Tab-separated table of C-alpha atoms in Angstrom:
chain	number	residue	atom	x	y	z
A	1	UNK	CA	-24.386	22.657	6.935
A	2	UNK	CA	-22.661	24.320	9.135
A	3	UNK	CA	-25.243	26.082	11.124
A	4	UNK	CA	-26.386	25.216	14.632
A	5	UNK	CA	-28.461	22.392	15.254
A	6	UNK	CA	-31.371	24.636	16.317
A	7	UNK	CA	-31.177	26.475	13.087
A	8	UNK	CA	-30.967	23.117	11.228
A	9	UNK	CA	-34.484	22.009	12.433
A	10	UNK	CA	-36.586	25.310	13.344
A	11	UNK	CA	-37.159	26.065	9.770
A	12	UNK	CA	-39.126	23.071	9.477
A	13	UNK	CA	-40.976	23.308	12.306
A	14	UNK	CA	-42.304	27.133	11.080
A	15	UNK	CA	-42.478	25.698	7.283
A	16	UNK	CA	-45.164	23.081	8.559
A	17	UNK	CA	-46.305	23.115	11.823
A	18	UNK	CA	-48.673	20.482	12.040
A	19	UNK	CA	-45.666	17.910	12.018
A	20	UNK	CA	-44.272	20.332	14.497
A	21	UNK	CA	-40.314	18.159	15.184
A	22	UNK	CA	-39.137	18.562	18.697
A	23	UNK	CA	-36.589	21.605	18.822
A	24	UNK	CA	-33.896	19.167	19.416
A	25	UNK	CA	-34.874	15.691	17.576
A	26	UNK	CA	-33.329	12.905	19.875
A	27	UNK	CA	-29.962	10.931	18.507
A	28	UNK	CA	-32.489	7.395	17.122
A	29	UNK	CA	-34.667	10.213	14.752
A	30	UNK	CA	-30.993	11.812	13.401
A	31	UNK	CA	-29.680	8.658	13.016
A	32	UNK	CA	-32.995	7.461	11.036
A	33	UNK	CA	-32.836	10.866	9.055
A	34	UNK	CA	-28.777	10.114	8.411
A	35	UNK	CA	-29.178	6.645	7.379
A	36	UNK	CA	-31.474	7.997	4.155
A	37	UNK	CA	-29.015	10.395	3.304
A	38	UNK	CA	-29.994	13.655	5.051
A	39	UNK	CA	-26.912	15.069	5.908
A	40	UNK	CA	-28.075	17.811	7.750
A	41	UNK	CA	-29.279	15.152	10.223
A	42	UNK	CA	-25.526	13.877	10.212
A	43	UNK	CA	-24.356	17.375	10.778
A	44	UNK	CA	-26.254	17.717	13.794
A	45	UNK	CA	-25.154	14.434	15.488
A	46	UNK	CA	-21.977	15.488	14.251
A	47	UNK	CA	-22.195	18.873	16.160
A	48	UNK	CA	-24.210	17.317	19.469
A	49	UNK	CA	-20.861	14.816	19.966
A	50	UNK	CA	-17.437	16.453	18.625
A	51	UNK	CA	-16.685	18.430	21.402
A	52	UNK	CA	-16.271	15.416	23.376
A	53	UNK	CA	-15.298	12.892	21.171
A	54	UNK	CA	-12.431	15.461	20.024
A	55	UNK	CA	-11.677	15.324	23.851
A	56	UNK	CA	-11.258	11.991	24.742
A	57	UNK	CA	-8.830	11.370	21.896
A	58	UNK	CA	-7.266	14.403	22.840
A	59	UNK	CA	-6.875	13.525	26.612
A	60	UNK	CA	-5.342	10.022	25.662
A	61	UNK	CA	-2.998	11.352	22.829
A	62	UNK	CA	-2.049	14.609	24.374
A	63	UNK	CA	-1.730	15.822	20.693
A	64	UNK	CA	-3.775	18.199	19.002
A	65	UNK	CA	-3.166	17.525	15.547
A	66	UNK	CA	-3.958	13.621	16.119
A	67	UNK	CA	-6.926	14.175	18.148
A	68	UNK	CA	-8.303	16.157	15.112
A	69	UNK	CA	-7.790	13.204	12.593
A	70	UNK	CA	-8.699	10.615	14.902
A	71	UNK	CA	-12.390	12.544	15.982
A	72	UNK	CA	-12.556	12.928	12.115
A	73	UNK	CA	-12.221	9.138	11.528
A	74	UNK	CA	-14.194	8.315	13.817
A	75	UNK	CA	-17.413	10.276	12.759
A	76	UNK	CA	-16.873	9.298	9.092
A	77	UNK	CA	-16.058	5.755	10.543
A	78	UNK	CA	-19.340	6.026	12.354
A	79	UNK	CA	-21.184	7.308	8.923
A	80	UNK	CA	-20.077	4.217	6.852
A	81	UNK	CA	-20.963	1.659	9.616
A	82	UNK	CA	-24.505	3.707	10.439
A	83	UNK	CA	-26.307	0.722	8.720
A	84	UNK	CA	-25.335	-1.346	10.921
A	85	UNK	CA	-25.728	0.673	14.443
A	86	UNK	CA	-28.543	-1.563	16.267
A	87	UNK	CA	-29.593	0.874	18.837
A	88	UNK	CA	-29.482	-1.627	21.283
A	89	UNK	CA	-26.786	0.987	23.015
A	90	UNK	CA	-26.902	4.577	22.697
A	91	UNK	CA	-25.668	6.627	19.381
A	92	UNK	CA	-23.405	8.280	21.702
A	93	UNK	CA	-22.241	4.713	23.783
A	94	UNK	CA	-21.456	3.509	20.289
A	95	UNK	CA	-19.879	6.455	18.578
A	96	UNK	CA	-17.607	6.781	21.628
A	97	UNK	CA	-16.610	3.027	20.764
A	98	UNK	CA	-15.580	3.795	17.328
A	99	UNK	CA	-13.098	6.840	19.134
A	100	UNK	CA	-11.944	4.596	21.590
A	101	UNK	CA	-11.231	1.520	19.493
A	102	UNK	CA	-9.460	3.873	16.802
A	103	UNK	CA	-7.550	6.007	19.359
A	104	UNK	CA	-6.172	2.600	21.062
A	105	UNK	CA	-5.247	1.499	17.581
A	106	UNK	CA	-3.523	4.328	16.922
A	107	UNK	CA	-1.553	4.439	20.087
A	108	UNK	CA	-0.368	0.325	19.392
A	109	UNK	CA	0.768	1.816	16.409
A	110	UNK	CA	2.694	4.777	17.592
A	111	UNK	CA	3.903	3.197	20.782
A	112	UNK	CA	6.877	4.752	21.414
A	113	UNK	CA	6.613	8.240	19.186
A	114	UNK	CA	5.295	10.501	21.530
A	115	UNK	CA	4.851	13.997	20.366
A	116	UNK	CA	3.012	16.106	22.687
A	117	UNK	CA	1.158	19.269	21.117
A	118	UNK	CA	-0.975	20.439	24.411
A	119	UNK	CA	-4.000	22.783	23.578
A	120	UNK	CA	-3.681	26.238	25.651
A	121	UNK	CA	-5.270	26.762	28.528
A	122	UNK	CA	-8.462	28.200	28.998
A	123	UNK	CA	-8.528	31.674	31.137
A	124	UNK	CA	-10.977	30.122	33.599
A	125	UNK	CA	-8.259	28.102	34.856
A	126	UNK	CA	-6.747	30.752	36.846
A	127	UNK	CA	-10.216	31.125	38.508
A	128	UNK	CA	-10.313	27.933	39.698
A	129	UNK	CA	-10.408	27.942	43.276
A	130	UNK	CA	-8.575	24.702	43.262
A	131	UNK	CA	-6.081	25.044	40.703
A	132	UNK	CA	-5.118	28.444	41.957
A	133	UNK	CA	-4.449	26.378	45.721
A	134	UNK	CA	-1.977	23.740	43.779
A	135	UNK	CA	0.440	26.181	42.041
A	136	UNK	CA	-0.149	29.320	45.246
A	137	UNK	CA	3.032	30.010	47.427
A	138	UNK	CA	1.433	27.227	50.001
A	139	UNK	CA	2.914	24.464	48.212
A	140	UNK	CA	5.850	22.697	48.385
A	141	UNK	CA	6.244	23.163	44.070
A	142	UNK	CA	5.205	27.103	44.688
A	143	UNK	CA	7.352	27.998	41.130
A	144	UNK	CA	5.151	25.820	39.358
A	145	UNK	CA	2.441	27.627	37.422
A	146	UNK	CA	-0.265	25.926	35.930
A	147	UNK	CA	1.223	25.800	32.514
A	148	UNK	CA	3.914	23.740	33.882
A	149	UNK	CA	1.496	21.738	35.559
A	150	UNK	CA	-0.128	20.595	32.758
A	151	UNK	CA	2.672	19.612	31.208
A	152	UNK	CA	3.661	17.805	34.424
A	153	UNK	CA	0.020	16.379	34.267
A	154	UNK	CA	0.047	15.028	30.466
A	155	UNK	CA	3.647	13.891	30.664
A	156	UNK	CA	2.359	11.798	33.371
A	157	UNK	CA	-1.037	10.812	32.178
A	158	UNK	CA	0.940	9.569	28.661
A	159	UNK	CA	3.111	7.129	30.993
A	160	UNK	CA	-0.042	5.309	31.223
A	161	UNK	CA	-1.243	1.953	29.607
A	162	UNK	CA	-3.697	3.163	27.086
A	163	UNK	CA	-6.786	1.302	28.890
A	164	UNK	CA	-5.756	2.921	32.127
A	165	UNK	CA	-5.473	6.443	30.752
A	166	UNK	CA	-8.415	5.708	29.024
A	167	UNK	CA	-10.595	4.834	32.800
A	168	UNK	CA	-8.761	7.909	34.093
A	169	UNK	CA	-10.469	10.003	30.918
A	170	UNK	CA	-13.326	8.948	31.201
A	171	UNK	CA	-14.207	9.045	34.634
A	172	UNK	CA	-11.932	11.609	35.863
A	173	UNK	CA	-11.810	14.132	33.326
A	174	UNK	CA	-15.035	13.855	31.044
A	175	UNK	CA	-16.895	12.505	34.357
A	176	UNK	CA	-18.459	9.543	33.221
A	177	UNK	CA	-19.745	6.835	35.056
A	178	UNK	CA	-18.654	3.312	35.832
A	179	UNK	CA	-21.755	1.668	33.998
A	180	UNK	CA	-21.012	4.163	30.967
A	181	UNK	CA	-17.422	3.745	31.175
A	182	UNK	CA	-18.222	-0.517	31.252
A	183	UNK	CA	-20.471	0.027	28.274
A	184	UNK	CA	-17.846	1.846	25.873
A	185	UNK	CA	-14.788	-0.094	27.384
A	186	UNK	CA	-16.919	-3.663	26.881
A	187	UNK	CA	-15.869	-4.866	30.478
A	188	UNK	CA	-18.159	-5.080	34.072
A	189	UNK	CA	-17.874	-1.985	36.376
A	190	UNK	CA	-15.694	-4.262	38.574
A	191	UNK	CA	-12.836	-3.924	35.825
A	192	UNK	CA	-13.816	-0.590	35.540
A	193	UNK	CA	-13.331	0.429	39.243
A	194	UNK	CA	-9.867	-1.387	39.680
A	195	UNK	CA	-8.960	-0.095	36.359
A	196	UNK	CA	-9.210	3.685	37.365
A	197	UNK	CA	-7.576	2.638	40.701
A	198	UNK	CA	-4.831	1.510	39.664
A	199	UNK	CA	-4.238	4.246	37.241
A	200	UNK	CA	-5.159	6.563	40.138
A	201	UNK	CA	-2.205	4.993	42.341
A	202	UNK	CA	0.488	5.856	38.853
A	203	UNK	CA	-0.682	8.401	38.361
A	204	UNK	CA	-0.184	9.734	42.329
A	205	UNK	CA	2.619	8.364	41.987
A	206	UNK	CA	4.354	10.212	38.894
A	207	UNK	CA	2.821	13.619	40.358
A	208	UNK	CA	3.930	12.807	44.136
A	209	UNK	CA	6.059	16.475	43.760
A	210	UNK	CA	2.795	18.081	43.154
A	211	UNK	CA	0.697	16.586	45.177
A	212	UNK	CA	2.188	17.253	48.992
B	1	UNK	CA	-10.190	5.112	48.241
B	2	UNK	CA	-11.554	8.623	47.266
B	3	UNK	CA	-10.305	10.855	49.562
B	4	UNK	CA	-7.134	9.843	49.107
B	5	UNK	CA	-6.995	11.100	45.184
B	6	UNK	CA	-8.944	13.833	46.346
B	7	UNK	CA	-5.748	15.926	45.329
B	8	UNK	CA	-5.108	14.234	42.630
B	9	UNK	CA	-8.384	14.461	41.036
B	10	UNK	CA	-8.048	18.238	41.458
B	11	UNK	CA	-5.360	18.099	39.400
B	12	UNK	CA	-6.373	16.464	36.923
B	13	UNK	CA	-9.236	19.199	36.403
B	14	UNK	CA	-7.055	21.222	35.138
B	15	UNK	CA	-7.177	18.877	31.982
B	16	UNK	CA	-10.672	20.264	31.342
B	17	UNK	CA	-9.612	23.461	30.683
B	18	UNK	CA	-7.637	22.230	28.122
B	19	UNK	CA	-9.316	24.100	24.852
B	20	UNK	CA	-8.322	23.575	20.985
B	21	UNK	CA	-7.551	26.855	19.204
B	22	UNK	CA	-10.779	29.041	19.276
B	23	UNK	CA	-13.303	28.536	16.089
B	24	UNK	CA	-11.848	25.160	15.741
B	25	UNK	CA	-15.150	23.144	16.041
B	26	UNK	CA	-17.253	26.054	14.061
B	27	UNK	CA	-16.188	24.412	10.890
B	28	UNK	CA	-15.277	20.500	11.987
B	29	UNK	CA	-18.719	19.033	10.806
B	30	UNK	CA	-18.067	20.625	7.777
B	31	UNK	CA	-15.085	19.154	7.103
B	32	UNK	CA	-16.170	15.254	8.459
B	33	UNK	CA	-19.001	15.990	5.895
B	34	UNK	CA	-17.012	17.233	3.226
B	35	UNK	CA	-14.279	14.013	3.888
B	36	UNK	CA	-17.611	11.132	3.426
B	37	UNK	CA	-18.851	13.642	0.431
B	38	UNK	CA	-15.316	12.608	-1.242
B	39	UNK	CA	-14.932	9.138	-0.047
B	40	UNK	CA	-18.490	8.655	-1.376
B	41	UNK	CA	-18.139	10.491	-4.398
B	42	UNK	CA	-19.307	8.476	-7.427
B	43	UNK	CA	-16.401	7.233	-9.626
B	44	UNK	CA	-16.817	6.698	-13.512
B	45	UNK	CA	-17.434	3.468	-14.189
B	46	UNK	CA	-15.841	1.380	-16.329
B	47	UNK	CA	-17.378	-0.995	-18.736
B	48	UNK	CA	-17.102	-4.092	-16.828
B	49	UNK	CA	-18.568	-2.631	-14.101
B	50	UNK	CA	-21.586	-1.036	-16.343
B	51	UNK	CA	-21.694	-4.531	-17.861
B	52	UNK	CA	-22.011	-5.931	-13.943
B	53	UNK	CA	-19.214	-7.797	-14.361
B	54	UNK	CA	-17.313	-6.069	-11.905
B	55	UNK	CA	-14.954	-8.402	-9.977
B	56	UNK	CA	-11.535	-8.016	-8.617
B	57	UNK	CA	-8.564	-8.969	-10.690
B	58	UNK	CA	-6.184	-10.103	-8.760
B	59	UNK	CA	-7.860	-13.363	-7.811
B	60	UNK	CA	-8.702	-14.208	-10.953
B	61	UNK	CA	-5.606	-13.625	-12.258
B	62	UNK	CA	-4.515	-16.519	-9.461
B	63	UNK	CA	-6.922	-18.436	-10.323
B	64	UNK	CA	-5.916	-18.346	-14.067
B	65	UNK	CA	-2.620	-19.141	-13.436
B	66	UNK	CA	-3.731	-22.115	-11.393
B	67	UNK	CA	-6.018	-23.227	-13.758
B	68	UNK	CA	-2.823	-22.783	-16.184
B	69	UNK	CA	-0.741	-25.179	-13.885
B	70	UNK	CA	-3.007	-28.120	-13.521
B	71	UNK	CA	-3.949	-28.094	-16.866
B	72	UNK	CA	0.253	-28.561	-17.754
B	73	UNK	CA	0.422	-31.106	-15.313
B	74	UNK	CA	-2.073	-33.060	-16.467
B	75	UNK	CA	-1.054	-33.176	-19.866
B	76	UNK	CA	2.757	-33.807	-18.504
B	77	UNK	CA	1.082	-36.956	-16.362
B	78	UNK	CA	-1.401	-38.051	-19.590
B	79	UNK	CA	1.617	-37.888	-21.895
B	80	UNK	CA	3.789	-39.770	-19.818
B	81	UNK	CA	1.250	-42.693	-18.539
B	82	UNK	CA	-0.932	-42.558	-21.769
B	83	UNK	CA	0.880	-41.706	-24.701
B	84	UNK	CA	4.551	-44.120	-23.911
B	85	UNK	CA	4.149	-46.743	-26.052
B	86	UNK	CA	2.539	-44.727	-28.960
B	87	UNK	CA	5.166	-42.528	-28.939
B	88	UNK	CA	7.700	-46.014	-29.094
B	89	UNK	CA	5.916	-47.046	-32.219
B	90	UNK	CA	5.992	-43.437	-33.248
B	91	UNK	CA	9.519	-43.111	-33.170
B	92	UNK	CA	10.071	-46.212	-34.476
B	93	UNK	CA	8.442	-45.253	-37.683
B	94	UNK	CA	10.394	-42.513	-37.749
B	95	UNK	CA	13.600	-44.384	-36.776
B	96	UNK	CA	14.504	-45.485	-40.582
B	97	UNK	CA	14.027	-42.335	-41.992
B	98	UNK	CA	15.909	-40.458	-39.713
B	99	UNK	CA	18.992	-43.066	-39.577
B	100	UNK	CA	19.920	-43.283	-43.074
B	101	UNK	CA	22.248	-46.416	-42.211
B	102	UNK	CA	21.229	-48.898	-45.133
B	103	UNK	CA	20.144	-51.482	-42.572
B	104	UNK	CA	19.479	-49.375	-39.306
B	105	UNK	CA	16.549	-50.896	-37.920
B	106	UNK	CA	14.538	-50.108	-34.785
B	107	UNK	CA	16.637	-48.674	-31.897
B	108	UNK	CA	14.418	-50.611	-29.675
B	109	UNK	CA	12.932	-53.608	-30.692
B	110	UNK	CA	16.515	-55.304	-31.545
B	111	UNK	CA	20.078	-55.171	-29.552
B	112	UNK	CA	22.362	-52.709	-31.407
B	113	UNK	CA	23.750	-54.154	-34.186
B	114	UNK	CA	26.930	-52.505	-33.445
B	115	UNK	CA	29.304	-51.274	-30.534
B	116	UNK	CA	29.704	-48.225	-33.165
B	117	UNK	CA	28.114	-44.432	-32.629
B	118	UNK	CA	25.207	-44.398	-34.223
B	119	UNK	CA	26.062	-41.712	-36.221
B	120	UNK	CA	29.584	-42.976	-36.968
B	121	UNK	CA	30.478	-43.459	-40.116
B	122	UNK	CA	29.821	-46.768	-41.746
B	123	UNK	CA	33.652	-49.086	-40.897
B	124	UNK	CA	35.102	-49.351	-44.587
B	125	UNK	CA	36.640	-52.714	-45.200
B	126	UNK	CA	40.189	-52.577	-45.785
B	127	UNK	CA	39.725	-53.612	-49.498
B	128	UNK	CA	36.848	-51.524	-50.297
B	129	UNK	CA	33.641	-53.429	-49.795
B	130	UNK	CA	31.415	-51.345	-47.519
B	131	UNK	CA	30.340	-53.519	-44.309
B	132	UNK	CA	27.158	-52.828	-42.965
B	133	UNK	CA	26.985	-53.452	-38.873
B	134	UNK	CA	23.643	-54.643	-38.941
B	135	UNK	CA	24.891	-57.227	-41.025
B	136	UNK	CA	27.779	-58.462	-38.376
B	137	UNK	CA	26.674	-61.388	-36.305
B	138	UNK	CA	26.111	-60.289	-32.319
B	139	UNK	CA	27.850	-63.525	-30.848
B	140	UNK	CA	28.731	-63.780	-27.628
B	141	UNK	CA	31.866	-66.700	-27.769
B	142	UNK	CA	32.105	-68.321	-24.158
């Protein structure tokens, strides 16, 4: 179950290879497979989607522990309701929906309790050309190292309306586009585009220290 | 409008680097399986719901209770439009029985025959002779 999708799907192509599958079935045939009750099909859209479902809720919580539940919720959410996923948008558009819907929920509900519980950094950060340039002795925050500045960055980020965090996510973080980011947010790219603006402009704002 | 969040946007890579604790999604489709596996898990059934009678309880039980309500008013609106004048007559038949005056009559087909209680003691005439009150004329004297 807990294998990697490849594994999930190569024995079958070896066990009978004149209905040879396609090393990596597409989301409509593991959906099809899931809605029967294969849950080794499940598993695998599970798999293909956590890492950034788990991030989005992460980026717009800032907590670890309630990104965890709320990516959880959301793919069981997503099992219970796969009887009724059209495919008129993609399994990811739609699963991304469920995260976003919940997440916002969750955020109306916990308003003002804001517990931050920040994931570490990974090492690669320090080899980031640009990163490395914001915290060097060049700027005007020079004792600032990047742990700080993530801290700095979240505290910031959570200061945000939900939907404006959320644009800022998407687009700036998990590099999504407009049309995507219109699609899971149910609004036109115009909304969209003055959405992330305007979150851009706070968000400038809040960091203006770190930013010179 | 790009350029100028050029920094910014630099910045906020840094949130990509942001990792959970390592192994933590080797095992997380396990337990999102293992969470629908128990929310799905078949539940003995109980005999209503074997029978395929299975309904919720709660409304029913409000809908018994209304059913309970009407079903008082009704006979509360019935007995009081309906069943007046047999209950009259009724009474009145019980009405001698129940007064054991020796000439109480109906309590609502005549005026009282007295200003007595009606469950004073007869008045005893001064020399003995019991009067009945039914038996003392009602005159009004102009």
């Amino acid at each position: 179950m807990n294998q990697p999708l490849k594994a999930l799907v190569e024995p079958a192509a070896v066990d009978a290879p004149e209905k040879a599958q396609p090393a990596f079935p597409d989301d409509l045939e593991l959906v099809r497979r899931a809605r029967t009750g294969d849950s080794e099909a499940y598993d695998g859209l599970v798999q293909r989607y956590q890492e950034r479902i788990y991030a989005t809720v992460y980026h717009m919580t800032s907590n670890h522990e309630d990104a965890n539940d709320l990516a959880q919720e959301t793919f069981i959410k997503a099992f219970q309701a796969l009887r009724s996923f059209k495919g008129d948008s993609s399994f990811y558009t739609w699963v991304y929906r469920i995260a976003v819907n919940k997440t916002i929920n969750f955020l109306k509900q916990r308003r003002h309790k804001t517990h931050m519980s920040l994931n570490d950094l990974d090492f690669n950060a320090e080899n980031d050309p640009d990163l490395v340039a914001l915290v060097s002795d060049k700027t005007p925050r020079r004792d600032v190292g990047l742990t700080e500045l993530q801290e700095k960055l979240n505290t910031a980020m959570m200061k945000l309306s939900a939907v404006h965090r959320l644009v800022v996510t998407l687009h700036d973080v998990q590099g999504l586009s407009h049309e995507e980011i219109g699609k899971i947010m149910d609004c036109n790219v115009g909304t969209v585009r003055s959405r992330l603006f305007y979150a851009r402009q706070q968000l400038q704002a809040y960091l203006s220290d770190y930013l010179k | 409008m790009e350029e100028n969040f050029e920094r910014l946007q630099k910045v906020l890579a840094l949130k990509r680097y942001e990792r959970p604790p390592p192994g933590y999604f080797n095992n997380f489709s396990t337990k999102v399986l293992a969470r629908i596996e128990s929310a799905t898990a078949v539940q003995p059934l109980g005999w209503w719901q074997r029978l395929g009678l299975e309904f919720d309880f709660r409304p029913a039980l409000v809908c018994a209770l209304g059913v309970v309500v009407c079903a008082l008013l009704s006979a509360g609106v019935m007995t009081a439009v309906v069943g007046g004048p047999e209950q009259a007559n009724a009474l009145n038949a019980m009405a001698p029985s129940a007064f054991s005056g020796p000439t109480a009559g109906s309590m609502f087909d005549t005026a009282p025959a007295s200003t007595q209680p009606v469950f004073a003691p007869a008045p005893v005439h001064p020399f003995g002779a019991p009067v009945a009150p039914a038996s003392l004329p009602l005159t009004i004297d102009d």
